[in-house]
Amino acid sequence: MMDSRVRRGACVTLYTKNLKIFTGNANPELAGEIAAYLGIELGDANVSSFSDGETSVSINESVRGADVFVIQPTCPPAAKHVMELLIMIDALKRASAKRICAVLPYYGYARQDRKLKARDPITAKLGANIITA
């Protein structure tokens, strides 16, 4: 299925047949609204926690050869939402998604983008490096 839309004078073609959108627990409402706007269903995945607090992710549909977007802001609790994102990306890679694009409407570590004093980490850069690895 192909849908063409004109935005700001440029023709943007969306191929929705191989486009999938997934989300963690940070803001499923936003991901649902984006999927509805594009006329596709939100991807089927379970994101939960084991009794010890470890994150568990299962992808319940085929993503082989698909372009996948993961909508997952890293709002508080940031560490939990980052871990959900990383585990979901890993699960999608192992399920042979063609391309994976993480969409972070809010990046919880953005304030730590430079060293304020000696021996300070640059956490924003570390997080970006881990997500793109």
GROMACS .gro file of C-alpha atoms in nm:
model
  133
    1MET     CA    1   0.000   0.000   0.000
    2MET     CA    2   0.141   0.338  -0.095
    3ASP     CA    3   0.026   0.674   0.033
    4SER     CA    4   0.163   1.002  -0.105
    5ARG     CA    5   0.138   1.323   0.092
    6VAL     CA    6   0.262   1.671   0.013
    7ARG     CA    7   0.437   1.858   0.294
    8ARG     CA    8   0.612   2.192   0.259
    9GLY     CA    9   0.618   2.158  -0.118
   10ALA     CA   10   0.795   1.821  -0.124
   11CYS     CA   11   0.628   1.493  -0.213
   12VAL     CA   12   0.684   1.238   0.062
   13THR     CA   13   0.597   0.879  -0.020
   14LEU     CA   14   0.522   0.649   0.269
   15TYR     CA   15   0.538   0.276   0.208
   16THR     CA   16   0.324   0.139   0.485
   17LYS     CA   17   0.335  -0.228   0.388
   18ASN     CA   18   0.677  -0.283   0.547
   19LEU     CA   19   0.650  -0.009   0.809
   20LYS     CA   20   0.595  -0.106   1.171
   21ILE     CA   21   0.576   0.102   1.487
   22PHE     CA   22   0.646  -0.037   1.833
   23THR     CA   23   0.651   0.123   2.176
   24GLY     CA   24   0.759   0.053   2.529
   25ASN     CA   25   0.573   0.164   2.841
   26ALA     CA   26   0.691   0.528   2.845
   27ASN     CA   27   0.415   0.674   2.622
   28PRO     CA   28   0.204   0.416   2.438
   29GLU     CA   29  -0.065   0.679   2.376
   30LEU     CA   30   0.172   0.887   2.160
   31ALA     CA   31   0.283   0.581   1.963
   32GLY     CA   32  -0.081   0.485   1.910
   33GLU     CA   33  -0.165   0.832   1.778
   34ILE     CA   34   0.130   0.823   1.537
   35ALA     CA   35   0.030   0.478   1.410
   36ALA     CA   36  -0.331   0.591   1.366
   37TYR     CA   37  -0.219   0.901   1.174
   38LEU     CA   38  -0.020   0.678   0.938
   39GLY     CA   39  -0.312   0.438   0.904
   40ILE     CA   40  -0.129   0.136   1.047
   41GLU     CA   41  -0.169  -0.070   1.361
   42LEU     CA   42   0.075  -0.046   1.647
   43GLY     CA   43   0.315  -0.341   1.653
   44ASP     CA   44   0.237  -0.631   1.884
   45ALA     CA   45   0.494  -0.651   2.162
   46ASN     CA   46   0.493  -0.719   2.535
   47VAL     CA   47   0.715  -0.512   2.761
   48SER     CA   48   0.703  -0.621   3.123
   49SER     CA   49   0.921  -0.680   3.427
   50PHE     CA   50   1.030  -0.997   3.600
   51SER     CA   51   0.977  -1.019   3.976
   52ASP     CA   52   1.332  -0.892   4.038
   53GLY     CA   53   1.270  -0.582   3.824
   54GLU     CA   54   1.453  -0.695   3.509
   55THR     CA   55   1.290  -0.585   3.185
   56SER     CA   56   1.138  -0.844   2.954
   57VAL     CA   57   1.048  -0.773   2.591
   58SER     CA   58   0.885  -1.005   2.341
   59ILE     CA   59   0.801  -0.917   1.980
   60ASN     CA   60   0.483  -1.104   1.887
   61GLU     CA   61   0.481  -1.055   1.510
   62SER     CA   62   0.721  -1.090   1.221
   63VAL     CA   63   0.940  -0.786   1.149
   64ARG     CA   64   1.165  -0.959   0.896
   65GLY     CA   65   1.262  -0.709   0.627
   66ALA     CA   66   1.049  -0.431   0.780
   67ASP     CA   67   1.136  -0.071   0.855
   68VAL     CA   68   1.067  -0.042   1.227
   69PHE     CA   69   1.023   0.270   1.437
   70VAL     CA   70   1.037   0.244   1.816
   71ILE     CA   71   0.861   0.534   1.989
   72GLN     CA   72   1.007   0.550   2.339
   73PRO     CA   73   1.074   0.872   2.530
   74THR     CA   74   1.317   0.836   2.819
   75CYS     CA   75   1.110   1.033   3.068
   76PRO     CA   76   1.124   0.936   3.438
   77PRO     CA   77   1.205   0.670   3.535
   78ALA     CA   78   1.471   0.726   3.268
   79ALA     CA   79   1.686   0.420   3.341
   80LYS     CA   80   1.384   0.187   3.310
   81HIS     CA   81   1.267   0.342   2.983
   82VAL     CA   82   1.617   0.342   2.833
   83MET     CA   83   1.651  -0.027   2.920
   84GLU     CA   84   1.313  -0.104   2.756
   85LEU     CA   85   1.432   0.077   2.443
   86LEU     CA   86   1.766  -0.104   2.428
   87ILE     CA   87   1.614  -0.448   2.483
   88MET     CA   88   1.343  -0.380   2.224
   89ILE     CA   89   1.603  -0.269   1.967
   90ASP     CA   90   1.803  -0.586   2.034
   91ALA     CA   91   1.492  -0.805   1.996
   92LEU     CA   92   1.406  -0.634   1.666
   93LYS     CA   93   1.761  -0.678   1.534
   94ARG     CA   94   1.752  -1.048   1.623
   95ALA     CA   95   1.413  -1.075   1.448
   96SER     CA   96   1.574  -0.948   1.123
   97ALA     CA   97   1.416  -0.604   1.094
   98LYS     CA   98   1.560  -0.429   0.788
   99ARG     CA   99   1.605  -0.091   0.957
  100ILE     CA  100   1.533   0.026   1.310
  101CYS     CA  101   1.482   0.391   1.399
  102ALA     CA  102   1.451   0.493   1.763
  103VAL     CA  103   1.226   0.796   1.813
  104LEU     CA  104   1.287   0.965   2.148
  105PRO     CA  105   1.046   1.258   2.186
  106TYR     CA  106   1.217   1.326   2.520
  107TYR     CA  107   1.579   1.231   2.589
  108GLY     CA  108   1.620   1.199   2.965
  109TYR     CA  109   1.996   1.249   2.970
  110ALA     CA  110   2.013   1.553   2.742
  111ARG     CA  111   2.118   1.783   3.027
  112GLN     CA  112   2.439   1.587   3.068
  113ASP     CA  113   2.580   1.682   2.728
  114ARG     CA  114   2.913   1.825   2.848
  115LYS     CA  115   3.158   1.797   3.133
  116LEU     CA  116   3.101   2.058   3.401
  117LYS     CA  117   3.413   1.960   3.593
  118ALA     CA  118   3.699   1.714   3.570
  119ARG     CA  119   3.609   1.344   3.572
  120ASP     CA  120   3.241   1.408   3.491
  121PRO     CA  121   3.084   1.167   3.242
  122ILE     CA  122   2.913   1.291   2.928
  123THR     CA  123   2.605   1.078   2.977
  124ALA     CA  124   2.411   1.213   2.678
  125LYS     CA  125   2.690   1.098   2.444
  126LEU     CA  126   2.721   0.762   2.620
  127GLY     CA  127   2.347   0.699   2.584
  128ALA     CA  128   2.352   0.795   2.215
  129ASN     CA  129   2.649   0.565   2.152
  130ILE     CA  130   2.475   0.272   2.321
  131ILE     CA  131   2.149   0.326   2.131
  132THR     CA  132   2.325   0.342   1.793
  133ALA     CA  133   2.554   0.044   1.859
   0.00000   0.00000   0.00000
